[in-house]
PDB file of C-alpha atoms and ligand atoms in Angstrom:
ATOM      1  CA  MET A   1     102.978  69.081  79.403  1.00 87.00           C
ATOM      2  CA  THR A   2     102.029  72.645  79.873  1.00 93.00           C
ATOM      3  CA  VAL A   3      99.548  73.941  77.499  1.00 97.00           C
ATOM      4  CA  VAL A   4      98.224  77.557  76.997  1.00 98.00           C
ATOM      5  CA  LEU A   5      94.678  77.762  75.350  1.00 98.00           C
ATOM      6  CA  LYS A   6      93.155  80.624  73.972  1.00 97.00           C
ATOM      7  CA  LEU A   7      89.081  80.722  73.995  1.00 97.00           C
ATOM      8  CA  GLY A   8      88.407  83.282  71.159  1.00 95.00           C
ATOM      9  CA  GLY A   9      85.787  85.763  72.114  1.00 93.00           C
ATOM     10  CA  SER A  10      83.923  84.659  68.829  1.00 89.00           C
ATOM     11  CA  VAL A  11      83.560  80.964  69.948  1.00 93.00           C
ATOM     12  CA  VAL A  12      82.526  81.748  73.393  1.00 93.00           C
ATOM     13  CA  THR A  13      80.289  84.753  73.010  1.00 95.00           C
ATOM     14  CA  GLU A  14      77.931  86.086  70.336  1.00 92.00           C
ATOM     15  CA  LYS A  15      80.218  88.794  68.751  1.00 80.00           C
ATOM     16  CA  ASP A  16      77.946  90.690  67.057  1.00 84.00           C
ATOM     17  CA  ARG A  17      75.174  91.085  70.234  1.00 88.00           C
ATOM     18  CA  ALA A  18      76.345  93.061  72.810  1.00 89.00           C
ATOM     19  CA  GLU A  19      77.275  90.963  76.039  1.00 91.00           C
ATOM     20  CA  THR A  20      75.712  87.840  74.678  1.00 93.00           C
ATOM     21  CA  ILE A  21      77.112  84.424  75.666  1.00 94.00           C
ATOM     22  CA  ASP A  22      77.039  81.723  73.343  1.00 93.00           C
ATOM     23  CA  GLY A  23      75.962  79.096  76.014  1.00 94.00           C
ATOM     24  CA  ALA A  24      76.327  76.086  73.508  1.00 94.00           C
ATOM     25  CA  ALA A  25      79.722  76.606  72.466  1.00 94.00           C
ATOM     26  CA  LEU A  26      80.768  77.565  75.945  1.00 95.00           C
ATOM     27  CA  ASP A  27      79.321  74.270  77.060  1.00 96.00           C
ATOM     28  CA  HIS A  28      80.930  72.277  74.074  1.00 95.00           C
ATOM     29  CA  THR A  29      84.297  74.058  75.119  1.00 96.00           C
ATOM     30  CA  ALA A  30      83.779  73.232  78.752  1.00 97.00           C
ATOM     31  CA  ASP A  31      83.368  69.527  78.255  1.00 97.00           C
ATOM     32  CA  ALA A  32      86.164  69.147  75.901  1.00 97.00           C
ATOM     33  CA  ILE A  33      88.633  70.941  78.625  1.00 97.00           C
ATOM     34  CA  ALA A  34      87.337  68.855  81.509  1.00 97.00           C
ATOM     35  CA  ASP A  35      87.547  65.502  79.279  1.00 97.00           C
ATOM     36  CA  ALA A  36      91.307  66.349  78.489  1.00 96.00           C
ATOM     37  CA  ILE A  37      91.924  66.835  82.079  1.00 95.00           C
ATOM     38  CA  SER A  38      90.248  63.725  83.070  1.00 95.00           C
ATOM     39  CA  ALA A  39      92.000  61.672  80.482  1.00 94.00           C
ATOM     40  CA  GLY A  40      95.464  62.912  81.663  1.00 91.00           C
ATOM     41  CA  ASP A  41      96.462  64.469  78.448  1.00 86.00           C
ATOM     42  CA  ILE A  42      97.477  67.878  79.960  1.00 92.00           C
ATOM     43  CA  ASP A  43      99.210  68.442  83.465  1.00 90.00           C
ATOM     44  CA  ASP A  44      99.011  72.322  83.467  1.00 97.00           C
ATOM     45  CA  LEU A  45      96.659  74.183  81.782  1.00 98.00           C
ATOM     46  CA  VAL A  46      96.510  78.032  81.524  1.00 98.00           C
ATOM     47  CA  VAL A  47      92.966  79.422  79.732  1.00 98.00           C
ATOM     48  CA  VAL A  48      92.709  82.749  78.568  1.00 98.00           C
ATOM     49  CA  HIS A  49      89.644  83.979  76.906  1.00 98.00           C
ATOM     50  CA  GLY A  50      88.960  87.076  74.573  1.00 96.00           C
ATOM     51  CA  GLY A  51      86.871  89.996  74.578  1.00 95.00           C
ATOM     52  CA  GLY A  52      84.008  88.906  72.333  1.00 92.00           C
ATOM     53  CA  SER A  53      80.760  91.113  72.685  1.00 93.00           C
ATOM     54  CA  PHE A  54      82.011  91.725  76.114  1.00 95.00           C
ATOM     55  CA  GLY A  55      85.200  93.375  75.937  1.00 93.00           C
ATOM     56  CA  HIS A  56      84.965  94.881  72.455  1.00 92.00           C
ATOM     57  CA  HIS A  57      81.477  96.435  72.354  1.00 90.00           C
ATOM     58  CA  HIS A  58      82.669  98.718  75.055  1.00 95.00           C
ATOM     59  CA  ALA A  59      85.997  99.528  74.272  1.00 96.00           C
ATOM     60  CA  SER A  60      84.806 100.530  70.796  1.00 94.00           C
ATOM     61  CA  GLU A  61      82.252 102.789  72.496  1.00 95.00           C
ATOM     62  CA  PHE A  62      84.760 104.306  74.808  1.00 97.00           C
ATOM     63  CA  GLY A  63      87.338 104.377  71.713  1.00 97.00           C
ATOM     64  CA  VAL A  64      90.088 102.382  73.557  1.00 97.00           C
ATOM     65  CA  SER A  65      92.252  99.981  71.648  1.00 96.00           C
ATOM     66  CA  THR A  66      95.767  98.375  72.454  1.00 95.00           C
ATOM     67  CA  THR A  67      97.316 101.596  71.460  1.00 95.00           C
ATOM     68  CA  ASP A  68      94.748 104.430  72.162  1.00 97.00           C
ATOM     69  CA  GLY A  69      94.083 105.100  75.648  1.00 98.00           C
ATOM     70  CA  SER A  70      91.137 106.592  78.136  1.00 98.00           C
ATOM     71  CA  HIS A  71      91.628 108.188  81.459  1.00 98.00           C
ATOM     72  CA  ASP A  72      87.823 107.970  81.612  1.00 98.00           C
ATOM     73  CA  VAL A  73      86.936 106.017  84.671  1.00 98.00           C
ATOM     74  CA  ASP A  74      83.636 105.333  83.732  1.00 98.00           C
ATOM     75  CA  ALA A  75      85.288 103.310  80.491  1.00 98.00           C
ATOM     76  CA  VAL A  76      87.524 101.550  83.059  1.00 98.00           C
ATOM     77  CA  HIS A  77      84.500 100.503  85.201  1.00 98.00           C
ATOM     78  CA  ALA A  78      82.491  99.360  81.784  1.00 98.00           C
ATOM     79  CA  ILE A  79      85.129  97.460  79.621  1.00 98.00           C
ATOM     80  CA  HIS A  80      86.728  95.733  82.943  1.00 98.00           C
ATOM     81  CA  GLY A  81      83.567  95.229  84.496  1.00 98.00           C
ATOM     82  CA  ALA A  82      82.132  93.490  81.244  1.00 98.00           C
ATOM     83  CA  MET A  83      85.139  91.303  81.139  1.00 98.00           C
ATOM     84  CA  THR A  84      84.852  90.138  84.608  1.00 98.00           C
ATOM     85  CA  THR A  85      81.155  89.301  84.235  1.00 98.00           C
ATOM     86  CA  LEU A  86      82.613  87.108  81.262  1.00 98.00           C
ATOM     87  CA  ASN A  87      85.000  85.547  83.344  1.00 98.00           C
ATOM     88  CA  GLN A  88      82.490  84.679  85.866  1.00 98.00           C
ATOM     89  CA  PHE A  89      80.534  82.817  83.088  1.00 97.00           C
ATOM     90  CA  VAL A  90      83.589  80.720  81.725  1.00 98.00           C
ATOM     91  CA  LEU A  91      84.826  79.954  85.340  1.00 98.00           C
ATOM     92  CA  ARG A  92      81.131  78.456  86.290  1.00 98.00           C
ATOM     93  CA  ARG A  93      80.913  76.314  83.260  1.00 98.00           C
ATOM     94  CA  LEU A  94      84.523  74.903  83.920  1.00 98.00           C
ATOM     95  CA  LEU A  95      83.758  74.597  87.765  1.00 98.00           C
ATOM     96  CA  ASP A  96      80.479  72.553  86.872  1.00 98.00           C
ATOM     97  CA  ARG A  97      82.483  70.303  85.243  1.00 98.00           C
ATOM     98  CA  ASP A  98      85.185  69.894  88.203  1.00 97.00           C
ATOM     99  CA  VAL A  99      87.734  71.827  86.495  1.00 98.00           C
ATOM    100  CA  PRO A 100      89.662  73.797  89.353  1.00 98.00           C
ATOM    101  CA  ALA A 101      89.280  76.957  87.701  1.00 98.00           C
ATOM    102  CA  VAL A 102      90.270  80.436  89.026  1.00 98.00           C
ATOM    103  CA  PRO A 103      90.298  83.979  87.852  1.00 98.00           C
ATOM    104  CA  VAL A 104      93.244  86.009  87.205  1.00 98.00           C
ATOM    105  CA  HIS A 105      92.162  89.284  86.373  1.00 98.00           C
ATOM    106  CA  PRO A 106      95.116  91.200  83.952  1.00 98.00           C
ATOM    107  CA  PHE A 107      93.924  94.686  85.006  1.00 98.00           C
ATOM    108  CA  SER A 108      95.215  93.737  88.360  1.00 98.00           C
ATOM    109  CA  ALA A 109      98.713  92.407  87.157  1.00 96.00           C
ATOM    110  CA  GLY A 110     100.301  93.909  84.256  1.00 98.00           C
ATOM    111  CA  HIS A 111     101.066  97.180  82.485  1.00 98.00           C
ATOM    112  CA  ARG A 112     102.588  99.089  79.643  1.00 98.00           C
ATOM    113  CA  SER A 113     105.277 101.248  79.297  1.00 98.00           C
ATOM    114  CA  GLU A 114     105.036 104.686  77.213  1.00 98.00           C
ATOM    115  CA  ARG A 115     106.116 102.751  74.425  1.00 97.00           C
ATOM    116  CA  GLY A 116     103.423 100.362  74.786  1.00 97.00           C
ATOM    117  CA  GLU A 117     105.701  97.531  75.969  1.00 97.00           C
ATOM    118  CA  LEU A 118     103.606  94.803  78.121  1.00 97.00           C
ATOM    119  CA  THR A 119     104.674  93.826  81.590  1.00 98.00           C
ATOM    120  CA  PHE A 120     103.160  90.857  82.665  1.00 98.00           C
ATOM    121  CA  PRO A 121     104.642  89.015  85.628  1.00 96.00           C
ATOM    122  CA  ALA A 122     104.145  85.027  85.650  1.00 96.00           C
ATOM    123  CA  GLY A 123     104.870  84.258  89.079  1.00 97.00           C
ATOM    124  CA  GLN A 124     101.321  83.912  90.195  1.00 97.00           C
ATOM    125  CA  ILE A 125     100.365  81.916  86.978  1.00 98.00           C
ATOM    126  CA  GLU A 126     103.049  79.424  88.081  1.00 98.00           C
ATOM    127  CA  THR A 127     102.536  79.128  91.535  1.00 98.00           C
ATOM    128  CA  LEU A 128      98.819  78.494  90.900  1.00 98.00           C
ATOM    129  CA  LEU A 129      99.696  75.873  88.199  1.00 98.00           C
ATOM    130  CA  SER A 130     102.231  74.087  90.549  1.00 97.00           C
ATOM    131  CA  GLU A 131      99.315  74.096  93.344  1.00 98.00           C
ATOM    132  CA  GLY A 132      96.881  72.246  90.989  1.00 97.00           C
ATOM    133  CA  PHE A 133      95.039  75.073  89.631  1.00 98.00           C
ATOM    134  CA  VAL A 134      93.653  76.147  86.073  1.00 98.00           C
ATOM    135  CA  PRO A 135      94.110  79.921  86.160  1.00 98.00           C
ATOM    136  CA  VAL A 136      91.591  81.252  83.567  1.00 98.00           C
ATOM    137  CA  LEU A 137      92.914  84.767  82.465  1.00 98.00           C
ATOM    138  CA  HIS A 138      91.081  87.262  80.041  1.00 98.00           C
ATOM    139  CA  GLY A 139      91.606  90.306  77.102  1.00 98.00           C
ATOM    140  CA  ASP A 140      91.245  93.413  79.666  1.00 98.00           C
ATOM    141  CA  LEU A 141      92.535  96.717  80.212  1.00 98.00           C
ATOM    142  CA  VAL A 142      95.944  97.415  81.724  1.00 98.00           C
ATOM    143  CA  ALA A 143      97.412 100.800  82.868  1.00 98.00           C
ATOM    144  CA  HIS A 144      99.541 102.291  80.157  1.00 98.00           C
ATOM    145  CA  ALA A 145     102.123 105.065  81.145  1.00 98.00           C
ATOM    146  CA  GLY A 146     100.812 108.622  79.305  1.00 98.00           C
ATOM    147  CA  GLU A 147      97.874 106.853  78.030  1.00 98.00           C
ATOM    148  CA  GLY A 148      95.688 106.058  80.985  1.00 98.00           C
ATOM    149  CA  VAL A 149      94.654 102.585  80.374  1.00 98.00           C
ATOM    150  CA  THR A 150      94.610 100.347  77.068  1.00 98.00           C
ATOM    151  CA  VAL A 151      93.192  97.316  75.802  1.00 98.00           C
ATOM    152  CA  VAL A 152      95.295  93.960  76.377  1.00 97.00           C
ATOM    153  CA  SER A 153      94.303  91.214  73.988  1.00 95.00           C
ATOM    154  CA  GLY A 154      93.972  87.658  75.140  1.00 96.00           C
ATOM    155  CA  ASP A 155      96.365  87.181  72.133  1.00 94.00           C
ATOM    156  CA  GLU A 156      99.009  89.550  73.636  1.00 94.00           C
ATOM    157  CA  LEU A 157      98.857  87.154  77.009  1.00 97.00           C
ATOM    158  CA  VAL A 158      98.988  83.854  75.503  1.00 97.00           C
ATOM    159  CA  VAL A 159     102.316  85.034  73.713  1.00 95.00           C
ATOM    160  CA  GLU A 160     103.584  86.457  77.007  1.00 96.00           C
ATOM    161  CA  LEU A 161     103.019  83.599  78.987  1.00 97.00           C
ATOM    162  CA  ALA A 162     103.823  81.127  76.535  1.00 96.00           C
ATOM    163  CA  ALA A 163     107.412  82.699  76.751  1.00 95.00           C
ATOM    164  CA  SER A 164     107.387  82.857  80.187  1.00 96.00           C
ATOM    165  CA  LEU A 165     106.385  79.582  81.322  1.00 96.00           C
ATOM    166  CA  GLY A 166     107.961  78.192  78.474  1.00 94.00           C
ATOM    167  CA  ALA A 167     104.473  76.253  77.309  1.00 95.00           C
ATOM    168  CA  ASP A 168     104.873  73.083  75.552  1.00 93.00           C
ATOM    169  CA  ARG A 169     101.798  73.561  73.280  1.00 95.00           C
ATOM    170  CA  VAL A 170      99.925  76.862  72.624  1.00 97.00           C
ATOM    171  CA  GLY A 171      96.549  76.829  70.674  1.00 97.00           C
ATOM    172  CA  LEU A 172      94.100  79.259  69.813  1.00 97.00           C
ATOM    173  CA  CYS A 173      90.567  78.383  69.150  1.00 97.00           C
ATOM    174  CA  SER A 174      88.729  80.806  67.037  1.00 93.00           C
ATOM    175  CA  ALA A 175      85.187  81.063  65.170  1.00 91.00           C
ATOM    176  CA  VAL A 176      87.192  79.825  61.974  1.00 94.00           C
ATOM    177  CA  PRO A 177      88.864  76.608  61.489  1.00 97.00           C
ATOM    178  CA  GLY A 178      92.435  78.185  61.087  1.00 96.00           C
ATOM    179  CA  VAL A 179      93.909  80.834  58.894  1.00 95.00           C
ATOM    180  CA  LEU A 180      92.147  80.667  55.365  1.00 94.00           C
ATOM    181  CA  ASP A 181      93.644  81.568  52.113  1.00 93.00           C
ATOM    182  CA  ASP A 182      92.079  83.602  49.257  1.00 91.00           C
ATOM    183  CA  ALA A 183      89.653  80.568  48.278  1.00 94.00           C
ATOM    184  CA  ASP A 184      88.806  79.792  51.933  1.00 94.00           C
ATOM    185  CA  ALA A 185      91.081  76.930  52.586  1.00 96.00           C
ATOM    186  CA  VAL A 186      92.614  76.533  55.626  1.00 97.00           C
ATOM    187  CA  ILE A 187      96.802  77.247  55.534  1.00 96.00           C
ATOM    188  CA  ASP A 188      98.505  74.064  57.245  1.00 96.00           C
ATOM    189  CA  ARG A 189     101.519  75.906  58.080  1.00 96.00           C
ATOM    190  CA  ILE A 190     102.953  79.797  58.277  1.00 96.00           C
ATOM    191  CA  ASP A 191     106.434  80.617  58.589  1.00 94.00           C
ATOM    192  CA  GLU A 192     106.458  84.326  57.196  1.00 93.00           C
ATOM    193  CA  TYR A 193     104.088  86.998  57.746  1.00 91.00           C
ATOM    194  CA  GLU A 194     104.613  88.287  54.354  1.00 90.00           C
ATOM    195  CA  ASP A 195     103.537  84.525  52.361  1.00 89.00           C
ATOM    196  CA  VAL A 196      99.928  85.406  53.779  1.00 91.00           C
ATOM    197  CA  ALA A 197      99.956  89.270  54.276  1.00 89.00           C
ATOM    198  CA  ASP A 198      97.309  89.638  51.462  1.00 89.00           C
ATOM    199  CA  VAL A 199      94.882  87.150  52.741  1.00 90.00           C
ATOM    200  CA  LEU A 200      94.775  88.468  56.514  1.00 87.00           C
ATOM    201  CA  GLY A 201      92.610  90.957  57.840  1.00 71.00           C
ATOM    202  CA  GLU A 202      90.993  92.156  60.758  1.00 67.00           C
ATOM    203  CA  SER A 203      88.008  90.693  62.741  1.00 64.00           C
ATOM    204  CA  GLU A 204      84.373  90.303  60.959  1.00 67.00           C
ATOM    205  CA  ALA A 205      82.839  91.738  64.021  1.00 69.00           C
ATOM    206  CA  THR A 206      83.796  94.767  66.182  1.00 68.00           C
ATOM    207  CA  ASP A 207      87.192  94.259  67.444  1.00 72.00           C
ATOM    208  CA  VAL A 208      89.574  96.590  68.856  1.00 72.00           C
ATOM    209  CA  SER A 209      92.770  94.342  68.982  1.00 70.00           C
ATOM    210  CA  GLY A 210      93.630  93.454  65.255  1.00 69.00           C
ATOM    211  CA  GLY A 211      91.307  90.160  64.061  1.00 79.00           C
ATOM    212  CA  MET A 212      93.563  87.277  62.462  1.00 89.00           C
ATOM    213  CA  ALA A 213      96.339  89.750  61.255  1.00 88.00           C
ATOM    214  CA  ALA A 214      97.469  90.650  64.637  1.00 86.00           C
ATOM    215  CA  LYS A 215      97.400  87.245  66.166  1.00 89.00           C
ATOM    216  CA  VAL A 216      99.393  85.633  63.473  1.00 93.00           C
ATOM    217  CA  ARG A 217     102.257  88.551  63.479  1.00 88.00           C
ATOM    218  CA  ALA A 218     102.231  87.932  67.641  1.00 87.00           C
ATOM    219  CA  LEU A 219     102.624  84.084  67.038  1.00 92.00           C
ATOM    220  CA  LEU A 220     105.184  83.977  64.720  1.00 92.00           C
ATOM    221  CA  ASP A 221     107.173  85.939  67.353  1.00 87.00           C
ATOM    222  CA  LEU A 222     107.233  82.778  69.462  1.00 90.00           C
ATOM    223  CA  ASP A 223     110.009  80.411  70.024  1.00 86.00           C
ATOM    224  CA  SER A 224     107.167  77.675  70.251  1.00 86.00           C
ATOM    225  CA  ASN A 225     104.750  76.745  67.727  1.00 89.00           C
ATOM    226  CA  ALA A 226     101.278  77.612  67.982  1.00 96.00           C
ATOM    227  CA  THR A 227      98.113  76.431  66.420  1.00 97.00           C
ATOM    228  CA  ILE A 228      94.718  78.367  65.414  1.00 97.00           C
ATOM    229  CA  PHE A 229      92.068  76.021  64.991  1.00 97.00           C
ATOM    230  CA  GLY A 230      88.002  76.257  65.262  1.00 96.00           C
ATOM    231  CA  ARG A 231      85.434  74.854  67.567  1.00 94.00           C
ATOM    232  CA  ASP A 232      85.887  71.537  66.085  1.00 95.00           C
ATOM    233  CA  GLY A 233      89.413  71.170  66.877  1.00 97.00           C
ATOM    234  CA  LEU A 234      89.657  71.836  70.174  1.00 97.00           C
ATOM    235  CA  SER A 235      89.465  68.249  71.588  1.00 97.00           C
ATOM    236  CA  ALA A 236      91.839  67.306  68.958  1.00 97.00           C
ATOM    237  CA  PHE A 237      94.234  70.063  69.759  1.00 97.00           C
ATOM    238  CA  LEU A 238      93.735  69.190  73.596  1.00 96.00           C
ATOM    239  CA  GLU A 239      94.285  65.482  72.952  1.00 94.00           C
ATOM    240  CA  GLY A 240      98.081  66.340  71.419  1.00 94.00           C
ATOM    241  CA  ASP A 241      97.131  66.747  67.661  1.00 95.00           C
ATOM    242  CA  ASP A 242      97.739  70.218  65.534  1.00 94.00           C
ATOM    243  CA  PRO A 243      94.479  70.612  63.642  1.00 96.00           C
ATOM    244  CA  GLY A 244      93.831  74.049  61.807  1.00 97.00           C
ATOM    245  CA  THR A 245      97.089  76.278  60.703  1.00 97.00           C
ATOM    246  CA  THR A 246     100.370  75.751  62.593  1.00 97.00           C
ATOM    247  CA  ILE A 247     102.160  79.255  62.947  1.00 95.00           C
ATOM    248  CA  ASP A 248     106.141  78.364  63.245  1.00 89.00           C
TER     249      ASP A 248
HETATM  250  N1  ATP B   1      92.869  84.952  56.459  1.00 58.14           N
HETATM  251  C1  ATP B   1      92.016  85.075  57.372  1.00 58.14           C
HETATM  252  N2  ATP B   1      91.489  83.587  57.877  1.00 58.14           N
HETATM  253  C2  ATP B   1      90.565  83.324  58.999  1.00 58.14           C
HETATM  254  N3  ATP B   1      90.060  84.724  59.808  1.00 58.14           N
HETATM  255  C3  ATP B   1      90.354  85.584  59.047  1.00 58.14           C
HETATM  256  C4  ATP B   1      91.295  86.097  58.161  1.00 58.14           C
HETATM  257  N4  ATP B   1      91.092  87.194  58.031  1.00 58.14           N
HETATM  258  C5  ATP B   1      90.255  88.058  58.721  1.00 58.14           C
HETATM  259  N5  ATP B   1      89.682  86.962  59.554  1.00 58.14           N
HETATM  260  C6  ATP B   1      88.826  87.610  60.548  1.00 58.14           C
HETATM  261  O1  ATP B   1      89.633  87.035  61.813  1.00 58.14           O
HETATM  262  C7  ATP B   1      88.491  86.452  62.673  1.00 58.14           C
HETATM  263  C8  ATP B   1      89.337  85.861  63.906  1.00 58.14           C
HETATM  264  O2  ATP B   1      89.697  87.119  64.700  1.00 58.14           O
HETATM  265  P1  ATP B   1      89.081  87.466  66.015  1.00 58.14           P
HETATM  266  O3  ATP B   1      89.973  88.496  66.744  1.00 58.14           O
HETATM  267  O4  ATP B   1      87.403  87.729  65.557  1.00 58.14           O
HETATM  268  O5  ATP B   1      89.029  85.985  66.908  1.00 58.14           O
HETATM  269  P2  ATP B   1      88.713  85.694  68.050  1.00 58.14           P
HETATM  270  O6  ATP B   1      90.101  85.640  68.739  1.00 58.14           O
HETATM  271  O7  ATP B   1      87.894  84.490  68.381  1.00 58.14           O
HETATM  272  O8  ATP B   1      87.769  86.935  68.923  1.00 58.14           O
HETATM  273  P3  ATP B   1      88.176  87.729  69.994  1.00 58.14           P
HETATM  274  O9  ATP B   1      89.521  88.634  69.610  1.00 58.14           O
HETATM  275  O10 ATP B   1      86.989  88.596  70.596  1.00 58.14           O
HETATM  276  O11 ATP B   1      88.890  87.081  71.242  1.00 58.14           O
HETATM  277  C9  ATP B   1      87.785  85.438  61.659  1.00 58.14           C
HETATM  278  O12 ATP B   1      86.398  85.256  62.585  1.00 58.14           O
HETATM  279  C10 ATP B   1      87.555  86.469  60.711  1.00 58.14           C
HETATM  280  O13 ATP B   1      86.666  87.039  60.404  1.00 58.14           O
HETATM  281  C1  IP8 B   2      88.307  94.439  74.449  1.00 58.14           C
HETATM  282  C2  IP8 B   2      88.940  93.721  75.410  1.00 58.14           C
HETATM  283  C3  IP8 B   2      88.539  94.489  76.591  1.00 58.14           C
HETATM  284  C4  IP8 B   2      89.907  92.335  75.458  1.00 58.14           C
HETATM  285  C5  IP8 B   2      90.280  91.694  74.084  1.00 58.14           C
HETATM  286  O1  IP8 B   2      90.815  90.844  73.979  1.00 58.14           O
HETATM  287  P1  IP8 B   2      90.720  89.709  72.708  1.00 58.14           P
HETATM  288  O2  IP8 B   2      89.291  89.698  72.304  1.00 58.14           O
HETATM  289  O3  IP8 B   2      91.572  88.749  73.265  1.00 58.14           O
HETATM  290  O4  IP8 B   2      91.272  90.894  71.798  1.00 58.14           O
END
């Protein structure tokens, strides 16, 4: 069973306060992952975490998004540097619980063509998985032909890896309990973007990669099902259930 799990930046950080970890949420998340691995619920796990108040804060300061790039070397170091710092925090929490977590920095692995298409080789991840590690990636910057560097969101990486690894399960843990309808009830299942386009918005916090609308669009393109759920749904997802919203 291969699982790709995205930990939203709104889960692991306080998204409204620059470079602030949500320590309690991170502990809860790391506990749920360690428990699922020791219970034997998952063989291969890839974790991808978002930017939260680390990536998005600096990216918006330098005007960099998934489509608008920069050639400013200071922007590269500020944004990528903040993301590697957040990655260290996530890794530490997992290592403290004996999860064999190792870093994979997308800036050193992927790139975009002039048309913005992402190339992200999966061989490194596949090999780490078969050698018993838990790769922990993150939203980052990537080289972008004609643009300098642009943001690659954790959601894009999840979609790429889910397809290239042939993942059995894909989960996005966010600050909301799922995709919400106009009465704030969790939508159980989404098959068509048009059915939910009216209720999908961007993130309430600073976010350069498109919030919930971009997430749903990207997940609908996947061959396999994906699930969007909140913090309280993480253990259930890791145990094999489908809490929150299933994107078909
Ligand atoms: N219909 C909707 N249902 C649920 N959330 C929505 C909806 N429309 C907009 N949102 C916003 O989308 C946010 C989730 O997207 P966001 O990109 O912030 O999540 P994340 O993946 O946890 O964060 P990050 O991008 O930092 O990793 C919610 O917190 C909410 O503000
Ligand atoms: C803003 C940066 C650098 C990463 C964005 O990743 P996301 O939070 O998964 O969208």
